[in-house]
PDB file of C-alpha atoms in Angstrom:
ATOM      1  CA  MET U  22     -19.976  -1.380   8.530  1.00 96.00           C
ATOM      2  CA  TYR U  23     -17.184   1.180   8.154  1.00 98.00           C
ATOM      3  CA  ARG U  24     -15.235   1.915   5.418  1.00 98.00           C
ATOM      4  CA  GLN U  25     -12.270   3.211   7.622  1.00 97.00           C
ATOM      5  CA  GLN U  26      -9.140   2.415   9.397  1.00 98.00           C
ATOM      6  CA  ILE U  27      -8.073   2.818  12.965  1.00 98.00           C
ATOM      7  CA  SER U  28      -4.671   3.713  13.421  1.00 98.00           C
ATOM      8  CA  ILE U  29      -3.241   3.553  17.119  1.00 98.00           C
ATOM      9  CA  ARG U  30      -0.221   5.653  18.021  1.00 97.00           C
ATOM     10  CA  GLY U  31       1.734   6.322  21.476  1.00 95.00           C
ATOM     11  CA  LYS U  32      -1.594   5.794  23.189  1.00 97.00           C
ATOM     12  CA  THR U  33      -2.150   4.254  27.240  1.00 97.00           C
ATOM     13  CA  ASN U  34      -4.527   2.548  28.661  1.00 97.00           C
ATOM     14  CA  ILE U  35      -7.402   2.948  26.235  1.00 97.00           C
ATOM     15  CA  VAL U  36     -10.308   0.673  25.037  1.00 98.00           C
ATOM     16  CA  ILE U  37     -11.586   0.636  21.776  1.00 98.00           C
ATOM     17  CA  ARG U  38     -15.172  -1.293  21.803  1.00 98.00           C
ATOM     18  CA  GLY U  39     -15.780  -2.360  18.290  1.00 98.00           C
ATOM     19  CA  SER U  40     -19.796  -3.576  19.413  1.00 98.00           C
ATOM     20  CA  GLY U  41     -19.609  -5.605  16.121  1.00 98.00           C
ATOM     21  CA  VAL U  42     -18.427  -3.444  13.753  1.00 98.00           C
ATOM     22  CA  THR U  43     -16.558  -4.544  10.293  1.00 98.00           C
ATOM     23  CA  LEU U  44     -14.050  -2.440   9.526  1.00 98.00           C
ATOM     24  CA  THR U  45     -13.329  -2.858   5.270  1.00 98.00           C
ATOM     25  CA  GLY U  46     -10.412  -2.015   3.369  1.00 98.00           C
ATOM     26  CA  ALA U  47     -12.782  -1.656   0.350  1.00 98.00           C
ATOM     27  CA  ASP U  48     -14.776   1.122  -1.590  1.00 98.00           C
ATOM     28  CA  PRO U  49     -17.810   0.805  -3.738  1.00 98.00           C
ATOM     29  CA  LEU U  50     -17.153   0.813  -7.460  1.00 98.00           C
ATOM     30  CA  PRO U  51     -20.028   3.027  -9.429  1.00 97.00           C
ATOM     31  CA  GLU U  52     -22.119   0.751 -11.882  1.00 96.00           C
ATOM     32  CA  THR U  53     -21.989   3.551 -14.361  1.00 95.00           C
ATOM     33  CA  GLY U  54     -18.766   4.912 -16.118  1.00 96.00           C
ATOM     34  CA  TRP U  55     -17.078   2.111 -17.310  1.00 97.00           C
ATOM     35  CA  GLU U  56     -15.776   1.878 -20.725  1.00 97.00           C
ATOM     36  CA  GLU U  57     -17.362  -1.292 -22.611  1.00 95.00           C
ATOM     37  CA  LEU U  58     -15.592  -3.501 -24.757  1.00 95.00           C
ATOM     38  CA  ALA U  59     -16.393  -6.786 -26.247  1.00 91.00           C
ATOM     39  CA  ASN U  60     -18.064  -9.940 -24.840  1.00 90.00           C
ATOM     40  CA  VAL U  61     -19.464  -8.221 -21.468  1.00 91.00           C
ATOM     41  CA  LEU U  62     -16.063  -6.866 -20.466  1.00 96.00           C
ATOM     42  CA  LYS U  63     -15.594  -3.464 -19.427  1.00 97.00           C
ATOM     43  CA  ARG U  64     -12.712  -1.369 -17.985  1.00 98.00           C
ATOM     44  CA  ARG U  65     -12.022   1.519 -15.349  1.00 97.00           C
ATOM     45  CA  GLN U  66      -8.755   3.806 -14.886  1.00 97.00           C
ATOM     46  CA  LEU U  67      -8.291   3.990 -11.323  1.00 98.00           C
ATOM     47  CA  LYS U  68      -5.196   5.105  -9.064  1.00 97.00           C
ATOM     48  CA  LYS U  69      -2.665   2.262  -8.046  1.00 96.00           C
ATOM     49  CA  THR U  70      -2.988   0.777  -4.867  1.00 96.00           C
ATOM     50  CA  LEU U  71      -0.885   0.009  -2.254  1.00 92.00           C
ATOM     51  CA  PHE U  72       1.671  -2.421  -2.546  1.00 93.00           C
ATOM     52  CA  ASP U  73       0.272  -2.824  -6.326  1.00 93.00           C
ATOM     53  CA  ARG U  74      -1.839  -5.523  -4.821  1.00 97.00           C
ATOM     54  CA  HIS U  75      -5.304  -6.034  -6.047  1.00 97.00           C
ATOM     55  CA  LEU U  76      -8.796  -7.346  -4.216  1.00 98.00           C
ATOM     56  CA  LEU U  77     -12.023  -7.270  -6.164  1.00 98.00           C
ATOM     57  CA  ILE U  78     -15.093  -7.707  -4.010  1.00 98.00           C
ATOM     58  CA  ARG U  79     -18.313  -9.184  -5.578  1.00 97.00           C
ATOM     59  CA  ASN U  80     -21.437  -9.331  -3.553  1.00 97.00           C
ATOM     60  CA  GLY U  81     -19.367  -9.433  -0.802  1.00 97.00           C
ATOM     61  CA  LYS U  82     -16.699 -12.382  -1.519  1.00 97.00           C
ATOM     62  CA  ALA U  83     -13.037 -11.154  -2.311  1.00 97.00           C
ATOM     63  CA  ASN U  84     -11.513 -12.229  -5.560  1.00 97.00           C
ATOM     64  CA  ARG U  85      -7.880 -12.191  -5.181  1.00 96.00           C
ATOM     65  CA  MET U  86      -7.265 -13.896  -8.737  1.00 96.00           C
ATOM     66  CA  GLY U  87      -5.369 -16.556  -6.791  1.00 94.00           C
ATOM     67  CA  ARG U  88      -2.719 -14.216  -5.802  1.00 95.00           C
ATOM     68  CA  SER U  89      -1.209 -13.423  -2.347  1.00 95.00           C
ATOM     69  CA  PRO U  90       2.157 -11.537  -1.300  1.00 95.00           C
ATOM     70  CA  SER U  91       4.007 -15.143  -1.536  1.00 90.00           C
ATOM     71  CA  ILE U  92       1.869 -16.257  -5.169  1.00 93.00           C
ATOM     72  CA  ARG U  93       2.827 -13.588  -7.688  1.00 91.00           C
ATOM     73  CA  LYS U  94       1.460 -15.052 -11.216  1.00 92.00           C
ATOM     74  CA  ALA U  95       0.322 -12.619 -13.801  1.00 95.00           C
ATOM     75  CA  PHE U  96      -2.626 -11.414 -14.047  1.00 97.00           C
ATOM     76  CA  PRO U  97      -4.749 -13.291 -17.221  1.00 96.00           C
ATOM     77  CA  LYS U  98      -5.217 -11.065 -20.171  1.00 96.00           C
ATOM     78  CA  PRO U  99      -8.597  -9.205 -20.473  1.00 96.00           C
ATOM     79  CA  VAL U 100     -10.069 -11.029 -23.242  1.00 95.00           C
ATOM     80  CA  ASP U 101      -9.122 -14.448 -21.287  1.00 96.00           C
ATOM     81  CA  LEU U 102     -11.439 -13.527 -18.417  1.00 97.00           C
ATOM     82  CA  LYS U 103     -14.434 -15.772 -17.387  1.00 95.00           C
ATOM     83  CA  ASP U 104     -17.333 -14.305 -15.762  1.00 95.00           C
ATOM     84  CA  GLY U 105     -16.525 -12.814 -12.415  1.00 94.00           C
ATOM     85  CA  ASP U 106     -12.814 -12.362 -12.950  1.00 97.00           C
ATOM     86  CA  PHE U 107     -10.895  -9.215 -13.409  1.00 98.00           C
ATOM     87  CA  SER U 108      -7.264  -8.421 -14.186  1.00 98.00           C
ATOM     88  CA  TRP U 109      -5.332  -5.146 -13.534  1.00 98.00           C
ATOM     89  CA  HIS U 110      -2.526  -3.596 -16.107  1.00 97.00           C
ATOM     90  CA  PRO U 111      -0.496  -0.462 -15.448  1.00 95.00           C
ATOM     91  CA  GLU U 112      -0.814   2.267 -17.327  1.00 95.00           C
ATOM     92  CA  ASP U 113       1.875   4.672 -15.579  1.00 94.00           C
ATOM     93  CA  GLU U 114       3.591   5.030 -12.237  1.00 93.00           C
ATOM     94  CA  LYS U 115      -0.057   6.452 -10.843  1.00 96.00           C
ATOM     95  CA  THR U 116      -3.001   4.732 -12.761  1.00 97.00           C
ATOM     96  CA  GLY U 117      -3.865   1.527 -14.248  1.00 97.00           C
ATOM     97  CA  TRP U 118      -6.940  -0.347 -15.859  1.00 98.00           C
ATOM     98  CA  LEU U 119      -8.948  -2.622 -14.124  1.00 98.00           C
ATOM     99  CA  TYR U 120     -10.534  -5.000 -16.436  1.00 98.00           C
ATOM    100  CA  VAL U 121     -13.929  -6.861 -15.315  1.00 98.00           C
ATOM    101  CA  LYS U 122     -16.154  -9.640 -16.844  1.00 96.00           C
ATOM    102  CA  GLY U 123     -19.775  -9.380 -15.637  1.00 94.00           C
ATOM    103  CA  SER U 124     -22.021  -7.368 -14.065  1.00 94.00           C
ATOM    104  CA  MET U 125     -20.994  -4.421 -12.774  1.00 95.00           C
ATOM    105  CA  LYS U 126     -23.680  -4.495  -9.891  1.00 96.00           C
ATOM    106  CA  ASN U 127     -22.410  -4.512  -5.853  1.00 97.00           C
ATOM    107  CA  LEU U 128     -18.380  -4.354  -6.459  1.00 98.00           C
ATOM    108  CA  GLU U 129     -15.902  -3.155  -4.369  1.00 98.00           C
ATOM    109  CA  TRP U 130     -12.153  -2.535  -4.566  1.00 98.00           C
ATOM    110  CA  SER U 131      -9.939  -2.543  -2.213  1.00 98.00           C
ATOM    111  CA  VAL U 132      -7.957   0.677  -0.974  1.00 98.00           C
ATOM    112  CA  ARG U 133      -6.835   0.836   2.564  1.00 98.00           C
ATOM    113  CA  ALA U 134      -3.946  -1.113   4.338  1.00 98.00           C
ATOM    114  CA  ALA U 135      -5.789  -2.259   7.124  1.00 98.00           C
ATOM    115  CA  GLY U 136      -8.157  -2.419   9.514  1.00 98.00           C
ATOM    116  CA  VAL U 137      -6.585  -1.440  12.708  1.00 98.00           C
ATOM    117  CA  ALA U 138      -2.610  -0.418  12.478  1.00 98.00           C
ATOM    118  CA  THR U 139      -0.682   0.477  15.560  1.00 98.00           C
ATOM    119  CA  SER U 140       2.864   2.350  15.203  1.00 97.00           C
ATOM    120  CA  GLY U 141       5.196   3.905  17.702  1.00 96.00           C
ATOM    121  CA  ALA U 142       4.593   3.449  21.657  1.00 97.00           C
ATOM    122  CA  SER U 143       1.555   2.113  23.205  1.00 98.00           C
ATOM    123  CA  ARG U 144       0.378   0.709  25.969  1.00 98.00           C
ATOM    124  CA  GLY U 145      -2.244  -1.473  27.817  1.00 97.00           C
ATOM    125  CA  VAL U 146      -4.663  -1.065  24.958  1.00 98.00           C
ATOM    126  CA  THR U 147      -7.390  -3.398  24.184  1.00 98.00           C
ATOM    127  CA  ILE U 148      -9.677  -3.978  21.485  1.00 98.00           C
ATOM    128  CA  ARG U 149     -13.180  -5.636  21.703  1.00 98.00           C
ATOM    129  CA  ASN U 150     -15.432  -7.147  19.211  1.00 98.00           C
ATOM    130  CA  LEU U 151     -14.294  -5.793  15.870  1.00 98.00           C
ATOM    131  CA  HIS U 152     -13.979  -7.094  12.425  1.00 98.00           C
ATOM    132  CA  ALA U 153     -11.913  -6.391   9.850  1.00 98.00           C
ATOM    133  CA  ARG U 154     -11.787  -7.672   6.086  1.00 98.00           C
ATOM    134  CA  HIS U 155     -10.783  -6.519   2.489  1.00 98.00           C
ATOM    135  CA  ALA U 156      -7.538  -4.885   3.795  1.00 98.00           C
ATOM    136  CA  LEU U 157      -4.548  -4.425   1.329  1.00 98.00           C
ATOM    137  CA  ASN U 158      -1.870  -5.548   4.160  1.00 98.00           C
ATOM    138  CA  ASP U 159      -3.767  -7.122   7.146  1.00 98.00           C
ATOM    139  CA  GLY U 160      -6.592  -7.273   9.151  1.00 98.00           C
ATOM    140  CA  TYR U 161      -4.577  -6.219  12.139  1.00 98.00           C
ATOM    141  CA  ASN U 162      -1.108  -4.906  11.701  1.00 98.00           C
ATOM    142  CA  ILE U 163       0.773  -4.538  15.116  1.00 98.00           C
ATOM    143  CA  HIS U 164       4.004  -2.236  14.696  1.00 97.00           C
ATOM    144  CA  GLY U 165       6.648  -0.357  16.919  1.00 96.00           C
ATOM    145  CA  ASP U 166       6.420  -1.157  20.597  1.00 96.00           C
ATOM    146  CA  CYS U 167       2.994  -1.750  20.925  1.00 98.00           C
ATOM    147  CA  ARG U 168       3.114  -3.866  24.740  1.00 97.00           C
ATOM    148  CA  GLY U 169       0.259  -4.908  26.419  1.00 98.00           C
ATOM    149  CA  LEU U 170      -2.350  -5.305  23.550  1.00 98.00           C
ATOM    150  CA  THR U 171      -5.601  -7.324  24.521  1.00 98.00           C
ATOM    151  CA  CYS U 172      -7.780  -8.318  21.515  1.00 98.00           C
ATOM    152  CA  GLU U 173     -11.066 -10.035  22.828  1.00 98.00           C
ATOM    153  CA  ASP U 174     -13.615 -11.800  19.791  1.00 98.00           C
ATOM    154  CA  LEU U 175     -11.891 -10.765  16.753  1.00 98.00           C
ATOM    155  CA  THR U 176     -12.418 -11.989  13.189  1.00 98.00           C
ATOM    156  CA  ALA U 177     -10.740 -11.132  10.188  1.00 98.00           C
ATOM    157  CA  TYR U 178     -11.213 -12.327   6.587  1.00 98.00           C
ATOM    158  CA  GLU U 179     -10.073 -12.093   3.208  1.00 98.00           C
ATOM    159  CA  ASN U 180      -7.401 -10.012   3.437  1.00 98.00           C
ATOM    160  CA  PHE U 181      -4.792  -9.894   1.173  1.00 98.00           C
ATOM    161  CA  ASP U 182      -1.921 -10.703   3.538  1.00 98.00           C
ATOM    162  CA  GLU U 183      -2.286 -11.583   7.091  1.00 98.00           C
ATOM    163  CA  GLY U 184      -5.415 -11.520   9.266  1.00 98.00           C
ATOM    164  CA  PHE U 185      -3.360 -10.739  12.365  1.00 98.00           C
ATOM    165  CA  SER U 186       0.688  -9.716  11.964  1.00 98.00           C
ATOM    166  CA  ALA U 187       2.487  -8.451  15.360  1.00 98.00           C
ATOM    167  CA  HIS U 188       5.804  -7.155  14.403  1.00 96.00           C
ATOM    168  CA  ASP U 189       8.958  -5.400  16.393  1.00 93.00           C
ATOM    169  CA  THR U 190       8.721  -5.655  20.155  1.00 93.00           C
ATOM    170  CA  CYS U 191       4.569  -5.971  20.334  1.00 96.00           C
ATOM    171  CA  THR U 192       3.280  -7.797  23.150  1.00 97.00           C
ATOM    172  CA  ALA U 193      -0.350  -9.090  22.507  1.00 98.00           C
ATOM    173  CA  LYS U 194      -2.781 -11.484  23.885  1.00 98.00           C
ATOM    174  CA  ILE U 195      -5.525 -12.474  21.537  1.00 98.00           C
ATOM    175  CA  ILE U 196      -8.846 -14.030  23.038  1.00 98.00           C
ATOM    176  CA  ARG U 197     -11.224 -16.166  20.836  1.00 98.00           C
ATOM    177  CA  GLY U 198     -10.253 -14.606  17.426  1.00 98.00           C
ATOM    178  CA  ARG U 199     -11.338 -16.071  14.034  1.00 98.00           C
ATOM    179  CA  PHE U 200      -9.230 -15.783  10.905  1.00 98.00           C
ATOM    180  CA  TRP U 201      -9.940 -17.534   7.611  1.00 98.00           C
ATOM    181  CA  GLU U 202      -8.997 -16.986   4.124  1.00 98.00           C
ATOM    182  CA  ASN U 203      -6.261 -14.453   4.480  1.00 98.00           C
ATOM    183  CA  ASP U 204      -2.433 -15.121   3.041  1.00 98.00           C
ATOM    184  CA  HIS U 205      -1.859 -16.315   6.236  1.00 98.00           C
ATOM    185  CA  ALA U 206      -4.278 -16.598   9.486  1.00 98.00           C
ATOM    186  CA  VAL U 207      -1.282 -15.092  11.537  1.00 98.00           C
ATOM    187  CA  ALA U 208       2.460 -13.783  11.036  1.00 98.00           C
ATOM    188  CA  ASP U 209       4.309 -12.669  14.188  1.00 97.00           C
ATOM    189  CA  VAL U 210       7.846 -11.949  13.306  1.00 94.00           C
ATOM    190  CA  ASN U 211      11.104 -10.015  14.590  1.00 90.00           C
ATOM    191  CA  PHE U 212      10.916  -9.688  18.498  1.00 90.00           C
ATOM    192  CA  ALA U 213       6.797  -9.653  19.139  1.00 94.00           C
ATOM    193  CA  ASP U 214       5.564 -11.818  21.588  1.00 95.00           C
ATOM    194  CA  THR U 215       1.927 -13.228  21.409  1.00 98.00           C
ATOM    195  CA  ASP U 216      -0.463 -15.525  23.022  1.00 98.00           C
ATOM    196  CA  TYR U 217      -3.566 -17.056  21.838  1.00 98.00           C
ATOM    197  CA  GLU U 218      -6.421 -18.316  23.299  1.00 98.00           C
ATOM    198  CA  ASP U 219      -9.460 -20.192  22.048  1.00 98.00           C
ATOM    199  CA  CYS U 220      -9.066 -19.026  18.830  1.00 98.00           C
ATOM    200  CA  GLU U 221      -9.068 -20.611  15.253  1.00 98.00           C
ATOM    201  CA  PHE U 222      -7.197 -20.212  12.155  1.00 98.00           C
ATOM    202  CA  SER U 223      -8.666 -21.901   8.768  1.00 98.00           C
ATOM    203  CA  GLN U 224      -8.963 -21.871   4.702  1.00 98.00           C
ATOM    204  CA  SER U 225      -5.529 -19.978   4.357  1.00 98.00           C
ATOM    205  CA  VAL U 226      -3.765 -19.669   0.812  1.00 97.00           C
ATOM    206  CA  SER U 227       0.021 -19.758   2.212  1.00 97.00           C
ATOM    207  CA  THR U 228       0.079 -20.594   5.786  1.00 98.00           C
ATOM    208  CA  GLU U 229      -2.115 -21.404   8.855  1.00 98.00           C
ATOM    209  CA  LEU U 230       0.578 -19.848  11.579  1.00 98.00           C
ATOM    210  CA  LEU U 231       3.773 -18.531  10.518  1.00 98.00           C
ATOM    211  CA  PHE U 232       5.986 -17.316  13.695  1.00 97.00           C
ATOM    212  CA  SER U 233       9.700 -16.124  12.712  1.00 95.00           C
ATOM    213  CA  GLY U 234      11.090 -15.227  16.140  1.00 91.00           C
ATOM    214  CA  GLY U 235       9.503 -13.865  19.525  1.00 92.00           C
ATOM    215  CA  ARG U 236       7.835 -16.113  21.789  1.00 94.00           C
ATOM    216  CA  HIS U 237       4.273 -17.550  21.529  1.00 97.00           C
ATOM    217  CA  THR U 238       1.729 -19.821  22.858  1.00 98.00           C
ATOM    218  CA  LEU U 239      -1.324 -21.433  21.814  1.00 98.00           C
ATOM    219  CA  LYS U 240      -4.045 -22.339  24.512  1.00 98.00           C
ATOM    220  CA  ASN U 241      -7.404 -24.373  23.152  1.00 98.00           C
ATOM    221  CA  CYS U 242      -6.675 -23.237  19.747  1.00 98.00           C
ATOM    222  CA  ARG U 243      -7.903 -24.810  16.570  1.00 98.00           C
ATOM    223  CA  ILE U 244      -5.956 -25.094  13.041  1.00 98.00           C
ATOM    224  CA  ILE U 245      -7.946 -26.286  10.420  1.00 98.00           C
ATOM    225  CA  ALA U 246      -5.446 -26.115   7.426  1.00 98.00           C
ATOM    226  CA  SER U 247      -6.527 -25.639   3.846  1.00 97.00           C
ATOM    227  CA  ALA U 248      -2.998 -23.881   3.273  1.00 97.00           C
ATOM    228  CA  PRO U 249       0.015 -26.313   2.400  1.00 97.00           C
ATOM    229  CA  THR U 250       1.659 -25.219   5.755  1.00 98.00           C
ATOM    230  CA  ALA U 251      -0.311 -25.547   9.062  1.00 98.00           C
ATOM    231  CA  PHE U 252       2.452 -24.547  11.395  1.00 98.00           C
ATOM    232  CA  SER U 253       6.073 -22.753  11.195  1.00 98.00           C
ATOM    233  CA  LEU U 254       8.370 -21.345  13.495  1.00 97.00           C
ATOM    234  CA  SER U 255      11.688 -20.222  12.510  1.00 94.00           C
ATOM    235  CA  VAL U 256      14.030 -17.671  14.195  1.00 89.00           C
ATOM    236  CA  GLY U 257      13.749 -15.178  11.031  1.00 75.00           C
ATOM    237  CA  SER U 258      16.382 -12.782   9.764  1.00 67.00           C
ATOM    238  CA  HIS U 259      16.608 -10.332  11.864  1.00 63.00           C
ATOM    239  CA  PRO U 260      19.635  -9.267  14.177  1.00 55.00           C
ATOM    240  CA  ARG U 261      19.652 -11.112  17.175  1.00 57.00           C
ATOM    241  CA  ILE U 262      19.291  -9.558  20.740  1.00 57.00           C
ATOM    242  CA  GLU U 263      21.407 -11.029  23.789  1.00 53.00           C
ATOM    243  CA  GLY U 264      19.287 -12.831  26.103  1.00 51.00           C
ATOM    244  CA  LYS U 265      16.367 -12.949  24.052  1.00 55.00           C
ATOM    245  CA  SER U 266      15.201 -16.279  23.225  1.00 52.00           C
ATOM    246  CA  LEU U 267      13.789 -16.833  19.404  1.00 76.00           C
ATOM    247  CA  GLY U 268      11.738 -19.004  17.459  1.00 89.00           C
ATOM    248  CA  HIS U 269       9.964 -20.434  20.681  1.00 94.00           C
ATOM    249  CA  CYS U 270       6.044 -21.974  21.007  1.00 97.00           C
ATOM    250  CA  VAL U 271       4.076 -23.443  23.511  1.00 98.00           C
ATOM    251  CA  LEU U 272       0.642 -25.723  22.211  1.00 98.00           C
ATOM    252  CA  ILE U 273      -1.638 -26.509  24.775  1.00 98.00           C
ATOM    253  CA  GLY U 274      -4.948 -28.471  24.003  1.00 98.00           C
ATOM    254  CA  CYS U 275      -4.466 -27.515  20.117  1.00 98.00           C
ATOM    255  CA  GLU U 276      -5.985 -29.540  17.285  1.00 98.00           C
ATOM    256  CA  ILE U 277      -3.939 -29.265  14.530  1.00 98.00           C
ATOM    257  CA  ASN U 278      -5.946 -30.706  11.577  1.00 98.00           C
ATOM    258  CA  SER U 279      -6.043 -31.190   7.492  1.00 98.00           C
ATOM    259  CA  ALA U 280      -9.084 -29.713   5.964  1.00 97.00           C
ATOM    260  CA  ASP U 281      -9.052 -32.717   4.171  1.00 96.00           C
ATOM    261  CA  THR U 282      -7.086 -35.744   3.918  1.00 91.00           C
ATOM    262  CA  GLN U 283      -4.024 -34.572   2.275  1.00 96.00           C
ATOM    263  CA  PRO U 284      -1.403 -34.097   4.654  1.00 97.00           C
ATOM    264  CA  ARG U 285      -0.381 -30.778   5.700  1.00 98.00           C
ATOM    265  CA  ALA U 286       3.150 -29.271   7.181  1.00 98.00           C
ATOM    266  CA  LEU U 287       3.984 -28.708  10.248  1.00 98.00           C
ATOM    267  CA  ARG U 288       7.577 -26.977  10.194  1.00 98.00           C
ATOM    268  CA  ILE U 289      10.000 -26.378  13.101  1.00 97.00           C
ATOM    269  CA  SER U 290      13.497 -24.420  11.858  1.00 94.00           C
ATOM    270  CA  ALA U 291      16.642 -24.826  13.639  1.00 91.00           C
ATOM    271  CA  GLU U 292      17.660 -23.200  16.517  1.00 89.00           C
ATOM    272  CA  CYS U 293      13.808 -22.996  17.422  1.00 94.00           C
ATOM    273  CA  ASN U 294      11.851 -25.427  20.077  1.00 94.00           C
ATOM    274  CA  VAL U 295       7.999 -25.983  20.591  1.00 97.00           C
ATOM    275  CA  ARG U 296       6.527 -27.636  23.240  1.00 98.00           C
ATOM    276  CA  PHE U 297       3.108 -29.756  22.470  1.00 98.00           C
ATOM    277  CA  ARG U 298       0.795 -30.534  25.821  1.00 98.00           C
ATOM    278  CA  SER U 299      -2.731 -32.116  25.397  1.00 98.00           C
ATOM    279  CA  SER U 300      -2.676 -31.462  21.854  1.00 98.00           C
ATOM    280  CA  VAL U 301      -4.026 -33.841  18.533  1.00 98.00           C
ATOM    281  CA  LEU U 302      -2.487 -33.526  14.655  1.00 98.00           C
ATOM    282  CA  GLN U 303      -4.202 -35.130  12.227  1.00 98.00           C
ATOM    283  CA  HIS U 304      -2.926 -35.884   8.691  1.00 98.00           C
ATOM    284  CA  ILE U 305      -0.178 -33.087   9.637  1.00 98.00           C
ATOM    285  CA  ASP U 306       3.662 -33.784   8.227  1.00 97.00           C
ATOM    286  CA  VAL U 307       6.189 -32.909  10.996  1.00 97.00           C
ATOM    287  CA  SER U 308       9.734 -31.478   9.766  1.00 97.00           C
ATOM    288  CA  ASN U 309      12.064 -30.675  12.764  1.00 96.00           C
ATOM    289  CA  ARG U 310      15.378 -29.238  12.676  1.00 95.00           C
ATOM    290  CA  GLY U 311      14.889 -28.064  16.121  1.00 94.00           C
ATOM    291  CA  GLU U 312      14.133 -29.086  19.520  1.00 95.00           C
ATOM    292  CA  LEU U 313      10.088 -30.634  19.905  1.00 97.00           C
ATOM    293  CA  MET U 314       8.798 -32.392  22.653  1.00 97.00           C
ATOM    294  CA  ALA U 315       5.194 -34.085  23.230  1.00 97.00           C
ATOM    295  CA  LYS U 316       3.172 -34.727  26.290  1.00 97.00           C
ATOM    296  CA  ASP U 317      -0.094 -36.462  26.355  1.00 98.00           C
ATOM    297  CA  SER U 318      -0.529 -36.085  22.572  1.00 98.00           C
ATOM    298  CA  VAL U 319      -2.050 -37.757  19.646  1.00 98.00           C
ATOM    299  CA  ARG U 320      -0.967 -38.086  16.000  1.00 97.00           C
ATOM    300  CA  ASP U 321      -3.032 -39.684  13.448  1.00 97.00           C
ATOM    301  CA  GLY U 322      -4.527 -41.437  16.369  1.00 96.00           C
ATOM    302  CA  SER U 323      -1.638 -42.700  18.238  1.00 97.00           C
ATOM    303  CA  LYS U 324       0.651 -41.332  21.303  1.00 97.00           C
ATOM    304  CA  TRP U 325       2.567 -39.272  19.752  1.00 96.00           C
ATOM    305  CA  GLN U 326       6.233 -39.636  21.015  1.00 89.00           C
ATOM    306  CA  PRO U 327       8.602 -37.461  18.898  1.00 90.00           C
TER     307      PRO U 327
END
């Protein structure tokens, strides 16, 4: 495990060999030095975190107190905390109080934005066999004009925002990725074009796959939706570029299933188009205002003819 972030800017034809390393956005919290309050409640003054986001990790498992970038409910009062819970209360512009109920052993606090972050113009970057967790933003935060990014055998889990997120004019191919327990498993936006092959997306808070603009393909991928929305495609709110197709996705040999029998949403906005080929949907409610086609595909056990 490495408690650091990899930042890439202006690189060409480099390979990052992760060798199974996990990049974590969290640092350990000391067991001592806490102010003791009543009922096994303790507090500690800490610097404010990036974006005012908060992840407490206990024995390697993240607790977001039900919060995410799309869910901004208030923290409970410290006196109302249950064992293992936490609360954050700002003190001033730079600091605040972390309240924790229960044991102080094996606690970590997220302080870094990402596992891997790109900016500026890069070409031909390859990342292999790397894992990212407990970032305050994304496991893999792809910004700028990073073209020809290839990612193989990645995981991203328990990050406050996305597991993987491509922005701006980036292009990326992700092979054998696993993304779970993030706010969104994937959110690719602006003019980013992405391809996913043999990937799995699951246990997200808000949306499993969110595409806003750009062109995207999924081949032999699985979406096991715990989030209310399994798949969302829109043109986004960014300015349009003449001749640039926005909101296009092709899914080949994919499975989109609810994690249980509760229906999950698949949303296609106006001016978008989606093509399904040899794919299977189970317990998925389709809301389509764009252009949708399906060939050799099945929905809830029957041939799908949208």
